[in-house]
Amino acid sequence: MAGSKAGKVTPMMQQYHALKREAEGCLLFYRMGDFFELFFDDARQAAAILDIALTSRGEHDGQPVPMCGVPVHAAEGYLARLIKAGCRVAIAEQVETPEEARKRGGSKALVARDIVRFVTAGTLTEDALLEPRRANILAAVCEVRGKAGIAACDISTGRMEVEECAPDDIGAALARLGASELVAPEDWASAPDNAITRPRGDFGSDDGEARLKSVHGVATLDGFGQFTRAMLAAAGGLIAYLDHVGRGKLPLLLPPVAHSGSAALAMDEATRTSLEILQSQQGSRAGSLIAAIDRCVTGAGARQLADDLAAPLMDAAAIEARLSLVHWLHDDPLLRADLRDVLRSLPDIGRALGRVVAGRGSPRDLGQIRDGLAEARRLRDFLAARPDRPQLLDSILPHMGGHGHLVDLMQRALVAAPPTDCGQGGYIAAGYDAALDELRAMSGNSRRAIAAMESRYREETSVAALKIKHNGVLGYFIEVPARYADVLMQPDSGFTHRQTMAGAVRFNSVMLHEEAARIAQSGGHALAAEEAHFEELTAQVIEARQTIAAAAAALARIDVAAGQAERAADGGWCRPAITQDNCLNIEGGRHPVVEAALARSGERFVANDCILSPDDRLWLIGGPNMGGKSTFLRQNALIVLLAQAGGYVPATAATVGLVDRLFSRVGASDNLARGRSTFMVEMVETAAILAQATTRSFVILDEVGRGTSTYDGLALAWAAVEAVHGTNRSRCLFATHYHELSRLAESCDALSLHHVRAREWRGDLVLLHELAKGPADRSYGLAVAKLAGVPKDVVARAKSVLDRLEKGRAETGGLAAGLGDLPLFAAASQLQGKDADELRDHLDTLDIDALSPREALDMLYELKRLAGSTQT
Ligand code: ADP
């Protein structure tokens, strides 16, 4: 490119473009000496993201070629930032030296380059690019004969799972996984927007099955579980992508686990977002549920906890098993502290294993696996000796041993603290390999011989300042200050001149040369011997990968339980009782995140009860803004979630009737992020609840209906409450500022009214954050406005407007005046005849997600027109 003429394409440019084509939409890091260079649009994009200088180099088609570069030694940091910004990067390395290139193609030959790997958000294994406390998930999704298949893996630890679900549930399944990268077949119309598309041929179920078998070296997958065609097709797509990204080298993959949607508490994306389970609405871990409860002392434990919270269980026995372990550790603080001390010092063997299998392992990784496994075995012996241990440990502990042979081998083979870099050697322990010891002794002897030579030369030449030194260019040499050089310059001195420096002159001697050669040779041989041992050990670790990963998982499970116990002991949390009834009985419940935030500013959280049963399953909660309604709703949803994840809960007592689906909705305020109007968002999300919630579900609805005008909003809220109460019959908490809804208590027998208490005291509003029975007496909107600092005269003006309005309401019977004799929801929803069919047909063909706000509005008009024709 340098010096290229306009219109002429240089060989380097040709090479660059060929590689860029191969990079398929990834940024191309093009290795030139000590830099990775980026050109053209890649350079513009990267320079903007990385905030580095955009320069240019040569010309292409008469235009200067934009360029920017990052030094190879610092590339990881830059990669991390590019990946975070949503880029994918192809790394093109020089695959021959300039000398080799010259030998091959003459003095002007271009060094051959090749893409050696792709770095993408879902396929990272570099420690520096991964967050220790978060799993990094790559997922593949596809559809086979009307079923969706999803395969996901965390290649930093090798965990892999597959799932089949209805195409409509893809969103919820992906929300649980929280993948950082998603792939889907290229010609699939319903592929999620953010998916990277791959050739359709990658997603064949037969191929998927064959690849899984070959990865795990088995003749049948039966030993791993039952897999459907859709699952296998997705697995095929996943492995094909990993193969592509790793340029034929597959990372660590453990046998796939079939995830069954019905085994876990289902939550859709909107619910996960609104409950801020793994991240807050701002997208950070701070402020999320996990940040408030995570007391794990290992990264692996924190990752396991995130998994537990993302997929709470539905199986009472499995929940109780986890709870018993937490209970045991909760009641024995000394044991817990000891255990946590041991766990804290453990290396992250899961991720070390991931690097080793990915071919990027270092001696240090092997050392970590050795130390981790040795500690796991000690922990197993310690826990196995406790007769009072809970049952779950009996299934966990066996995984923590059985590596004795490997640990012994690595203890003998490796030094205590092996380095991360193989290049310098020195990681294989003395005494492991006699031949290696001998090579080391030889080079040691030679070093001693050189030291002896130095003092002998000093005597012979009478130059006390004579030194034997070593550098990368000359190797070993003899150096004397310039003023003594003459002695050594004598023809018969036995020294040969090599280099004259400013103040010193350097020489060689035959003896030194021979000794140096011996060192180089034995050192080279020693390095080669160490490398051979390293490869052998690596192979053994890879061979044992499944049992090592199982040990890592066992340690993580213990860490999660100990962390939960610690959190519970700290916060005075209780063990929930789990039942099969459709009840929820929470006494003294608290919101862990809000409580922690209040505690930081020295305030106290007011605990509240929530008692739902089949006869009183829907609580309508009123009261002033800022009164604590949202907090109450969420704390109860979170308590259900925490309980079913197998942990203690922030309450004084709790009985949780198993929940199959959890829904959380917040009335839309300014949620235009997804290009839908707020009203549409509310409609779509409410529709999902009405379609999916069952008698075993738990629904929290926070101010649903506020995204539209008063009448529409009230009507929507009214209808939604009726439907959840009468049709879905789920347990439900519904917060609203519409007083009018309290009239629903007259027609809905399992609905009761509650409110958050507030008092006006000397003209000021005092929010008590305390839940009480009965409807809210008034909304205190003006008092809240005053509290929020709205100017006095504005509040006063509002007061006079309000008085007028209230007077009007008293005279007309208010907003809900006409609702007294409204037939119940179920009766009203029975549209009949041809028109109803037409309306239904219309609705059936409607793909709400595909509508723009404008189209949605048009559609509403159309639906209204159709419905209108029913009445005429
Ligand atoms: P609402 O939904 O009624 O508008 P929120 O639930 O958003 O009210 O609560 C508003 C604020 O009140 C919270 O940010 C919190 O600081 C405080 N708060 C809520 N519930 C409690 C409680 N139980 N105890 C103490 N403070 C609370």
mmCIF file of C-alpha atoms and ligand atoms in Angstrom, residues 594 598 604-606 624-631 769, ligand 1:
data_model
loop_
_atom_site.group_PDB
_atom_site.id
_atom_site.type_symbol
_atom_site.label_atom_id
_atom_site.label_comp_id
_atom_site.label_asym_id
_atom_site.label_seq_id
_atom_site.Cartn_x
_atom_site.Cartn_y
_atom_site.Cartn_z
ATOM 1 C CA VAL A 594 -34.202 -1.114 48.111
ATOM 2 C CA LEU A 598 -31.888 2.748 52.202
ATOM 3 C CA ARG A 604 -34.946 1.808 57.661
ATOM 4 C CA PHE A 605 -36.997 -0.372 55.365
ATOM 5 C CA VAL A 606 -40.565 -1.024 56.469
ATOM 6 C CA PRO A 624 -49.871 7.862 46.773
ATOM 7 C CA ASN A 625 -47.025 7.924 44.355
ATOM 8 C CA MET A 626 -43.727 7.150 46.044
ATOM 9 C CA GLY A 627 -45.723 5.320 48.693
ATOM 10 C CA GLY A 628 -43.941 2.007 48.109
ATOM 11 C CA LYS A 629 -46.352 0.181 45.804
ATOM 12 C CA SER A 630 -43.792 -0.861 43.187
ATOM 13 C CA THR A 631 -41.360 -1.880 45.865
ATOM 14 C CA HIS A 769 -44.487 2.717 53.290
HETATM 15 P P1 ADP B 1 -44.698 3.851 44.278
HETATM 16 O O1 ADP B 1 -44.649 2.648 43.400
HETATM 17 O O2 ADP B 1 -45.838 3.783 45.217
HETATM 18 O O3 ADP B 1 -44.654 5.136 43.540
HETATM 19 P P2 ADP B 1 -42.056 3.067 45.124
HETATM 20 O O4 ADP B 1 -42.261 1.639 45.447
HETATM 21 O O5 ADP B 1 -41.414 3.403 43.850
HETATM 22 O O6 ADP B 1 -43.429 3.859 45.235
HETATM 23 O O7 ADP B 1 -41.237 3.655 46.343
HETATM 24 C C1 ADP B 1 -40.716 4.935 46.329
HETATM 25 C C2 ADP B 1 -39.579 5.054 47.304
HETATM 26 O O8 ADP B 1 -40.033 4.860 48.629
HETATM 27 C C3 ADP B 1 -38.513 3.980 47.128
HETATM 28 O O9 ADP B 1 -37.540 4.377 46.231
HETATM 29 C C4 ADP B 1 -37.953 3.812 48.505
HETATM 30 O O10 ADP B 1 -36.919 4.719 48.744
HETATM 31 C C5 ADP B 1 -39.093 4.142 49.397
HETATM 32 N N1 ADP B 1 -39.726 2.919 49.893
HETATM 33 C C6 ADP B 1 -40.545 2.086 49.203
HETATM 34 N N2 ADP B 1 -40.955 1.056 49.981
HETATM 35 C C7 ADP B 1 -40.400 1.246 51.183
HETATM 36 C C8 ADP B 1 -40.456 0.539 52.427
HETATM 37 N N3 ADP B 1 -41.193 -0.596 52.545
HETATM 38 N N4 ADP B 1 -39.754 1.015 53.466
HETATM 39 C C9 ADP B 1 -39.039 2.150 53.345
HETATM 40 N N5 ADP B 1 -38.952 2.861 52.217
HETATM 41 C C10 ADP B 1 -39.615 2.439 51.139
#
